[in-house]
Short mmCIF file of C-alpha atoms in Angstrom, two decimals:
data_model
loop_
_atom_site.label_atom_id
_atom_site.label_comp_id
_atom_site.label_asym_id
_atom_site.label_seq_id
_atom_site.Cartn_x
_atom_site.Cartn_y
_atom_site.Cartn_z
CA UNK J 1 -11.77 1.80 -7.80
CA UNK J 2 -11.79 2.76 -11.08
CA UNK J 3 -8.20 4.30 -11.30
CA UNK J 4 -6.30 6.13 -13.48
CA UNK J 5 -2.54 5.80 -13.00
CA UNK J 6 -0.42 8.58 -14.88
CA UNK J 7 3.72 9.18 -14.38
CA UNK J 8 5.63 12.43 -16.33
CA UNK J 9 6.02 8.83 -18.62
CA UNK J 10 4.50 5.81 -19.83
CA UNK J 11 3.37 4.08 -16.46
CA UNK J 12 2.47 0.59 -18.12
CA UNK J 13 6.43 0.90 -18.50
CA UNK J 14 8.83 -1.17 -16.27
CA UNK J 15 11.66 0.87 -17.09
CA UNK J 16 10.52 4.05 -16.46
CA UNK J 17 10.87 6.35 -13.37
CA UNK J 18 12.61 3.02 -11.61
CA UNK J 19 10.03 0.83 -12.90
CA UNK J 20 7.69 2.42 -9.70
CA UNK J 21 4.67 3.27 -12.04
CA UNK J 22 4.89 -0.48 -13.47
CA UNK J 23 5.16 -2.05 -10.36
CA UNK J 24 1.56 0.50 -8.57
CA UNK J 25 0.14 -0.26 -11.17
CA UNK J 26 0.81 -4.39 -10.92
CA UNK J 27 -0.03 -4.21 -7.35
CA UNK J 28 -3.38 -2.36 -6.91
CA UNK J 29 -4.43 -5.04 -10.44
CA UNK J 30 -3.44 -7.96 -8.16
CA UNK J 31 -5.33 -5.68 -4.63
CA UNK J 32 -9.05 -6.01 -7.16
CA UNK J 33 -8.39 -2.75 -8.67
CA UNK J 34 -9.57 -1.52 -12.22
CA UNK J 35 -6.91 0.33 -13.03
CA UNK J 36 -5.61 2.40 -16.75
CA UNK J 37 -1.74 3.83 -17.01
CA UNK J 38 -1.93 7.03 -19.13
CA UNK J 39 0.31 9.58 -20.52
CA UNK J 40 0.40 11.75 -23.87
CA UNK J 41 3.35 13.14 -25.47
CA UNK J 42 2.81 17.25 -26.00
CA UNK J 43 2.88 18.63 -29.56
CA UNK J 44 4.59 17.81 -31.82
CA UNK J 45 6.09 20.94 -32.95
CA UNK J 46 6.44 21.60 -29.07
CA UNK J 47 10.43 20.08 -28.81
CA UNK J 48 12.38 21.59 -31.94
CA UNK J 49 10.36 24.70 -30.22
CA UNK J 50 12.29 24.23 -26.81
CA UNK J 51 15.40 22.48 -28.03
CA UNK J 52 15.47 26.52 -29.87
CA UNK J 53 14.88 28.26 -27.40
CA UNK J 54 17.77 26.21 -25.35
CA UNK J 55 20.37 27.45 -28.36
CA UNK J 56 18.97 30.61 -27.96
CA UNK J 57 19.38 31.01 -24.26
CA UNK J 58 22.21 29.37 -24.20
CA UNK J 59 23.87 31.52 -26.71
CA UNK J 60 23.48 34.71 -25.66
CA UNK J 61 22.51 34.05 -21.51
CA UNK J 62 24.45 31.71 -21.07
CA UNK J 63 21.63 29.86 -18.98
CA UNK J 64 20.72 26.54 -20.39
CA UNK J 65 16.21 26.33 -20.49
CA UNK J 66 15.43 22.70 -19.92
CA UNK J 67 12.56 21.00 -23.29
CA UNK J 68 11.40 19.34 -19.88
CA UNK J 69 10.66 23.01 -18.71
CA UNK J 70 8.95 24.42 -20.83
CA UNK J 71 5.73 25.98 -20.66
CA UNK J 72 4.58 25.14 -23.74
CA UNK J 73 5.56 21.46 -23.74
CA UNK J 74 3.97 21.04 -19.90
CA UNK J 75 0.91 22.95 -20.64
CA UNK J 76 -0.02 20.57 -24.78
CA UNK J 77 1.21 16.70 -22.63
CA UNK J 78 -0.66 17.81 -19.36
CA UNK J 79 -4.22 19.60 -21.08
CA UNK J 80 -3.69 15.79 -23.53
CA UNK J 81 -3.65 14.06 -20.38
CA UNK J 82 -6.60 14.97 -18.89
CA UNK J 83 -8.53 14.78 -21.47
CA UNK J 84 -7.64 10.73 -22.42
CA UNK J 85 -8.54 10.70 -18.66
CA UNK J 86 -11.67 12.33 -18.18
CA UNK J 87 -13.04 9.50 -21.81
CA UNK J 88 -11.64 6.83 -18.68
CA UNK J 89 -14.18 8.48 -16.30
CA UNK J 90 -12.07 7.31 -13.24
CA UNK J 91 -13.57 7.41 -9.71
CA UNK J 92 -9.32 9.25 -8.56
CA UNK J 93 -6.44 9.59 -10.86
CA UNK J 94 -2.95 8.64 -8.94
CA UNK J 95 -0.10 10.85 -9.63
CA UNK J 96 2.99 8.24 -9.78
CA UNK J 97 5.71 10.35 -10.70
CA UNK J 98 7.12 14.04 -11.49
CA UNK J 99 3.05 16.42 -10.24
CA UNK J 100 3.42 17.74 -13.88
CA UNK J 101 1.48 14.74 -15.35
CA UNK J 102 -1.25 16.61 -13.53
CA UNK J 103 -1.12 19.99 -13.86
CA UNK J 104 -4.54 20.53 -16.76
CA UNK J 105 -6.66 17.09 -14.59
CA UNK J 106 -9.79 18.17 -14.16
CA UNK J 107 -11.26 19.23 -10.76
CA UNK J 108 -13.73 17.57 -10.92
CA UNK J 109 -11.81 14.83 -10.76
CA UNK J 110 -10.89 14.01 -7.23
CA UNK J 111 -6.93 13.79 -7.71
CA UNK J 112 -3.78 11.90 -5.12
CA UNK J 113 0.66 11.93 -5.60
CA UNK J 114 2.28 9.69 -4.53
CA UNK J 115 6.46 10.19 -5.44
CA UNK J 116 9.49 10.40 -3.91
CA UNK J 117 11.10 13.59 -4.27
CA UNK J 118 9.21 16.84 -5.54
CA UNK J 119 11.28 19.03 -8.12
CA UNK J 120 12.84 21.57 -5.24
CA UNK J 121 14.04 18.77 -3.19
CA UNK J 122 15.34 17.27 -6.40
CA UNK J 123 17.55 20.13 -7.64
CA UNK J 124 18.86 21.62 -4.23
CA UNK J 125 19.69 17.48 -4.22
CA UNK J 126 21.60 16.93 -7.36
CA UNK J 127 24.28 19.35 -8.43
CA UNK J 128 23.28 18.19 -12.72
CA UNK J 129 19.78 19.74 -11.83
CA UNK J 130 21.25 23.10 -11.10
CA UNK J 131 23.41 22.45 -14.41
CA UNK J 132 20.73 21.67 -17.64
CA UNK J 133 17.52 23.44 -15.46
CA UNK J 134 17.76 27.87 -15.65
CA UNK J 135 16.52 29.28 -12.48
CA UNK J 136 13.75 30.09 -15.02
CA UNK J 137 12.99 26.62 -15.65
CA UNK J 138 12.17 25.99 -11.96
CA UNK J 139 10.62 28.59 -11.09
CA UNK J 140 7.92 27.46 -14.15
CA UNK J 141 8.61 24.21 -12.44
CA UNK J 142 8.42 25.56 -8.55
CA UNK J 143 5.08 27.14 -9.25
CA UNK J 144 3.08 23.65 -11.33
CA UNK J 145 4.46 21.77 -8.59
CA UNK J 146 2.72 23.81 -5.97
CA UNK J 147 -0.95 24.25 -7.86
CA UNK J 148 -1.13 20.40 -7.81
CA UNK J 149 -0.10 19.92 -4.79
CA UNK J 150 -2.60 22.63 -3.69
CA UNK J 151 -4.95 20.73 -5.85
CA UNK J 152 -4.59 17.20 -5.14
CA UNK J 153 -6.45 16.02 -1.75
CA UNK J 154 -3.23 13.72 -1.05
CA UNK J 155 0.29 13.63 -1.83
CA UNK J 156 2.34 10.26 -0.34
CA UNK J 157 6.33 11.49 -0.72
CA UNK J 158 9.06 8.45 0.52
CA UNK J 159 10.44 9.31 3.24
CA UNK J 160 9.83 11.52 6.35
CA UNK J 161 13.08 14.00 4.88
CA UNK J 162 11.53 14.46 1.51
CA UNK J 163 8.23 14.75 3.24
CA UNK J 164 9.04 17.63 5.46
CA UNK J 165 10.85 19.48 2.80
CA UNK J 166 8.03 19.02 0.54
CA UNK J 167 6.10 20.96 3.49
CA UNK J 168 8.87 24.43 4.02
CA UNK J 169 8.81 24.77 0.08
CA UNK J 170 4.92 23.80 -0.57
CA UNK J 171 4.06 25.47 2.40
CA UNK J 172 0.10 25.90 1.40
CA UNK J 173 -0.03 22.13 0.54
CA UNK J 174 1.19 21.38 3.84
CA UNK J 175 -2.18 19.83 5.40
CA UNK J 176 -2.07 17.47 2.12
CA UNK J 177 1.28 15.98 2.40
CA UNK J 178 1.85 11.81 4.49
CA UNK J 179 4.72 9.24 4.00
CA UNK J 180 4.16 5.93 1.65
CA UNK J 181 7.30 3.95 1.48
CA UNK J 182 7.59 2.53 -2.03
CA UNK J 183 8.81 -1.34 -3.04
CA UNK J 184 11.52 -3.33 -3.97
CA UNK J 185 11.00 -3.95 -7.68
CA UNK J 186 11.22 -7.53 -7.67
CA UNK J 187 9.07 -9.82 -9.67
CA UNK J 188 9.74 -12.88 -6.64
CA UNK J 189 11.25 -12.56 -4.13
CA UNK J 190 12.39 -14.38 -1.80
CA UNK J 191 10.90 -16.62 0.87
CA UNK J 192 11.97 -16.57 4.33
CA UNK J 193 13.39 -20.14 3.93
CA UNK J 194 14.71 -19.53 1.08
CA UNK J 195 16.78 -15.67 3.37
CA UNK J 196 17.59 -18.35 6.04
CA UNK J 197 18.24 -20.62 3.93
CA UNK J 198 21.25 -18.07 2.09
CA UNK J 199 21.71 -16.56 5.57
CA UNK J 200 23.78 -19.58 7.36
CA UNK J 201 25.87 -19.98 3.90
CA UNK J 202 26.97 -16.49 3.49
CA UNK J 203 30.52 -16.19 3.95
CA UNK J 204 31.86 -14.15 7.08
CA UNK J 205 35.55 -14.69 6.72
CA UNK J 206 36.24 -12.94 3.19
CA UNK J 207 32.97 -11.64 2.82
CA UNK J 208 31.78 -9.45 -0.45
CA UNK J 209 29.82 -6.07 -0.96
CA UNK J 210 27.91 -5.99 -2.77
CA UNK J 211 27.80 -1.58 -5.14
CA UNK J 212 24.79 -0.97 -7.73
CA UNK J 213 25.53 1.66 -9.04
CA UNK J 214 24.28 3.97 -12.56
CA UNK J 215 26.54 7.18 -11.68
CA UNK J 216 29.57 6.47 -10.47
CA UNK J 217 30.24 9.58 -8.28
CA UNK J 218 27.16 10.27 -7.32
CA UNK J 219 26.65 7.17 -5.90
CA UNK J 220 29.87 7.29 -4.51
CA UNK J 221 32.51 4.83 -6.33
CA UNK J 222 35.31 6.01 -5.16
CA UNK J 223 34.85 5.83 -1.51
CA UNK J 224 33.21 2.02 -1.73
CA UNK J 225 36.55 1.16 -3.60
CA UNK J 226 38.39 2.56 -1.13
CA UNK J 227 36.09 1.52 2.17
CA UNK J 228 37.46 -2.28 -0.07
CA UNK J 229 40.67 -1.21 0.76
CA UNK J 230 40.58 -0.24 3.75
CA UNK J 231 39.54 -3.42 5.12
CA UNK J 232 41.51 -5.34 3.12
CA UNK J 233 44.32 -3.51 5.23
CA UNK J 234 42.91 -4.54 8.57
CA UNK J 235 43.21 -8.51 7.50
CA UNK J 236 39.26 -9.13 6.51
CA UNK J 237 40.11 -10.31 2.49
CA UNK J 238 36.33 -8.46 1.12
CA UNK J 239 35.64 -8.08 -2.51
CA UNK J 240 33.91 -5.67 -3.56
CA UNK J 241 31.26 -6.62 -6.63
CA UNK J 242 30.22 -3.65 -8.91
CA UNK J 243 26.96 -3.49 -10.81
CA UNK J 244 25.58 -1.24 -12.94
CA UNK J 245 28.36 -0.26 -14.84
CA UNK J 246 29.66 -1.81 -18.16
CA UNK J 247 32.84 -0.19 -18.49
CA UNK J 248 35.38 0.17 -15.24
CA UNK J 249 35.59 4.99 -15.35
CA UNK J 250 39.41 5.73 -16.32
CA UNK J 251 40.07 7.00 -12.97
CA UNK J 252 39.78 2.95 -11.39
CA UNK J 253 42.15 0.66 -11.52
CA UNK J 254 42.59 -2.41 -11.25
CA UNK J 255 43.90 -4.66 -7.50
CA UNK J 256 43.21 -7.66 -5.43
CA UNK J 257 39.47 -7.53 -4.59
CA UNK J 258 37.59 -5.49 -6.87
CA UNK J 259 35.00 -7.48 -9.19
CA UNK J 260 33.49 -5.78 -12.50
CA UNK J 261 30.38 -6.87 -13.10
CA UNK J 262 28.91 -5.23 -15.42
CA UNK J 263 25.64 -4.27 -16.18
CA UNK J 264 22.71 -7.26 -15.12
CA UNK J 265 19.43 -6.32 -15.89
CA UNK J 266 16.47 -7.83 -14.23
CA UNK J 267 13.95 -8.72 -18.12
CA UNK J 268 16.88 -11.45 -19.23
CA UNK J 269 16.70 -14.32 -16.97
CA UNK J 270 20.64 -15.64 -17.02
CA UNK J 271 21.68 -11.71 -15.55
CA UNK J 272 18.64 -11.66 -13.62
CA UNK J 273 19.86 -15.22 -11.70
CA UNK J 274 23.32 -13.89 -11.34
CA UNK J 275 22.32 -10.44 -9.92
CA UNK J 276 19.40 -12.30 -7.89
CA UNK J 277 22.93 -15.06 -6.41
CA UNK J 278 24.57 -11.81 -5.55
CA UNK J 279 21.40 -10.83 -3.51
CA UNK J 280 21.95 -14.04 -1.20
CA UNK J 281 25.36 -15.04 -1.21
CA UNK J 282 27.09 -10.85 -0.11
CA UNK J 283 27.64 -10.17 2.77
CA UNK J 284 26.16 -6.43 2.81
CA UNK J 285 24.83 -4.54 0.07
CA UNK J 286 27.01 -0.94 -0.01
CA UNK J 287 25.58 2.52 -0.49
CA UNK J 288 27.73 5.88 0.32
CA UNK J 289 25.89 7.53 -1.35
CA UNK J 290 26.83 11.68 -2.14
CA UNK J 291 22.85 12.16 -2.96
CA UNK J 292 19.06 9.61 -2.91
CA UNK J 293 16.20 10.21 -2.53
CA UNK J 294 15.15 6.25 -1.06
CA UNK J 295 16.92 3.54 -3.10
CA UNK J 296 14.74 0.87 -4.64
CA UNK J 297 17.98 -1.08 -4.03
CA UNK J 298 17.78 -0.68 -0.41
CA UNK J 299 14.47 -2.46 -0.36
CA UNK J 300 14.91 -5.00 -2.86
CA UNK J 301 18.61 -5.62 -0.73
CA UNK J 302 16.17 -5.98 2.59
CA UNK J 303 14.00 -9.12 0.74
CA UNK J 304 17.73 -11.44 0.89
CA UNK J 305 18.33 -10.51 4.56
CA UNK J 306 21.19 -8.10 3.12
CA UNK J 307 22.44 -5.05 6.11
CA UNK J 308 22.24 -2.03 3.96
CA UNK J 309 25.67 0.65 4.94
CA UNK J 310 25.24 3.45 3.37
CA UNK J 311 25.42 7.07 4.32
CA UNK J 312 23.34 9.10 5.66
CA UNK J 313 21.69 11.61 3.24
CA UNK J 314 18.66 12.79 1.76
CA UNK J 315 15.56 10.11 2.16
CA UNK J 316 18.05 7.13 3.35
CA UNK J 317 17.16 7.36 7.34
CA UNK J 318 14.03 6.45 6.85
CA UNK J 319 14.52 3.27 4.39
CA UNK J 320 17.61 2.00 6.88
CA UNK J 321 17.00 1.61 9.96
CA UNK J 322 20.51 3.14 11.37
CA UNK J 323 21.58 0.07 14.01
CA UNK J 324 19.33 -2.77 12.92
CA UNK J 325 18.55 -3.47 9.67
CA UNK J 326 21.90 -2.03 8.49
CA UNK J 327 24.34 1.25 8.98
CA UNK J 328 23.95 4.50 8.20
CA UNK J 329 27.42 7.54 7.88
CA UNK J 330 27.69 10.88 7.24
CA UNK J 331 29.50 11.46 3.02
CA UNK J 332 32.60 12.24 4.77
CA UNK J 333 33.19 9.91 7.75
CA UNK J 334 31.90 6.81 6.10
CA UNK J 335 35.91 5.60 4.00
CA UNK J 336 37.04 6.05 7.35
CA UNK J 337 34.62 4.89 10.06
CA UNK J 338 32.61 1.62 8.04
CA UNK J 339 35.77 -0.51 8.14
CA UNK J 340 35.77 -1.71 11.56
CA UNK J 341 32.88 -1.61 11.89
CA UNK J 342 32.50 -4.17 9.72
CA UNK J 343 34.60 -6.53 11.01
CA UNK J 344 33.11 -5.94 14.55
CA UNK J 345 30.50 -7.36 13.14
CA UNK J 346 31.23 -9.87 11.19
CA UNK J 347 33.10 -11.19 13.98
CA UNK J 348 30.27 -11.44 15.12
CA UNK J 349 28.27 -14.30 12.86
CA UNK J 350 24.96 -14.28 15.44
CA UNK J 351 25.53 -10.13 15.59
CA UNK J 352 25.09 -10.54 12.07
CA UNK J 353 22.30 -12.81 11.10
CA UNK J 354 20.43 -10.98 13.62
CA UNK J 355 20.72 -7.76 11.44
CA UNK J 356 20.11 -9.39 8.64
CA UNK J 357 16.63 -10.48 9.70
CA UNK J 358 16.11 -7.57 10.99
CA UNK J 359 16.26 -6.68 6.92
CA UNK J 360 14.41 -8.91 5.93
CA UNK J 361 11.44 -7.84 8.36
CA UNK J 362 11.30 -4.62 7.42
CA UNK J 363 11.37 -5.48 4.03
CA UNK J 364 8.06 -7.95 4.70
CA UNK J 365 6.76 -4.04 6.95
CA UNK J 366 7.64 -1.20 5.12
CA UNK J 367 9.70 -2.14 1.85
CA UNK J 368 6.83 -4.13 -0.78
CA UNK J 369 4.56 -2.92 -2.67
CA UNK J 370 1.89 -4.97 -1.49
CA UNK J 371 1.59 -3.42 1.55
CA UNK J 372 2.18 0.24 -0.04
CA UNK J 373 0.31 -0.20 -2.11
CA UNK J 374 -2.40 -1.03 0.67
CA UNK J 375 -2.32 1.45 2.77
CA UNK J 376 -2.43 3.74 -0.22
CA UNK J 377 -5.39 2.62 -1.76
CA UNK J 378 -7.41 2.53 1.38
CA UNK J 379 -6.46 5.64 2.10
CA UNK J 380 -7.50 6.78 -0.85
CA UNK J 381 -11.33 4.98 -0.96
CA UNK J 382 -12.06 6.24 2.58
CA UNK J 383 -11.01 9.77 1.57
CA UNK J 384 -13.30 9.50 -0.98
CA UNK J 385 -16.86 8.27 1.40
CA UNK J 386 -16.29 11.06 3.49
#
């Protein structure tokens, strides 16, 4: 197929939207499709105008007006994107990111959408979206997404939770909405033999809990520290390796077991190697998050045979097979219940290794880009033949 891949920002940038559009692009090409990434900037005058409107709105109504929800920003960006996509003359357009990018795509072009969650779901899940986007902004974005979804031939969300939320928010588009997982953003996942070797060498007597974090509060940083602390009180000399923030939050003091690793960049070989070592040697990935869709880190941990211990929020139940590849707890019960469960599992190495292997199997079945891109591309190809 000849495909145009579009997103809210540069689809060819591996840092955009957690690297999801970039990995989709690379895998589509590996599977033999002709694919070009497209994005467009809005008209130059629109962003200053939107920022001015934001200042006025904050001054007179105390309501924000986010530039990314401004009608002129969205319209000029979408029109420019439509123009360059039509010049490419693709068989179909795949939007891997916020659907606003596809708002003006020609009705003559078959349109498909693949992302983690739609705006109303994200707004309900992440408090800061309510801080930065007004109710008026939300209505504008909701109306645009509704039009795009009804126009799209198929829409895939990365979890059953997000798909069910979308069907309720956009009932007229519900027939188009389905579930398709994302994959691990790993350039070279370990082989099964490498996972088995690392599994046999893991130190379960002094386990490392790996905590990958970019937002301390939302990702449950205090809960992660408390979980480690309670494990140590139970007699388990656990360590919490925190990766993702260069500075320790002021609320967190240095204490035994807490290891601050800083930010590790996958694009820097030495830092990528350090992260791979942590993934190989840790006992668990800890994710006591308060709000999340389907974190890519769960698939990356699974690739290394690393069970994921997380909160049962958002789409995590589609990412972690509770009781098999990891475990899920309610947010309010995580720190209280997880430590005893962890110590019991660590005391039974056979049971632990069974769970670790189940995590790796889940990566091979639903947690890698090759499987998921093949499924989406196959569905598009079959739909285009109708």
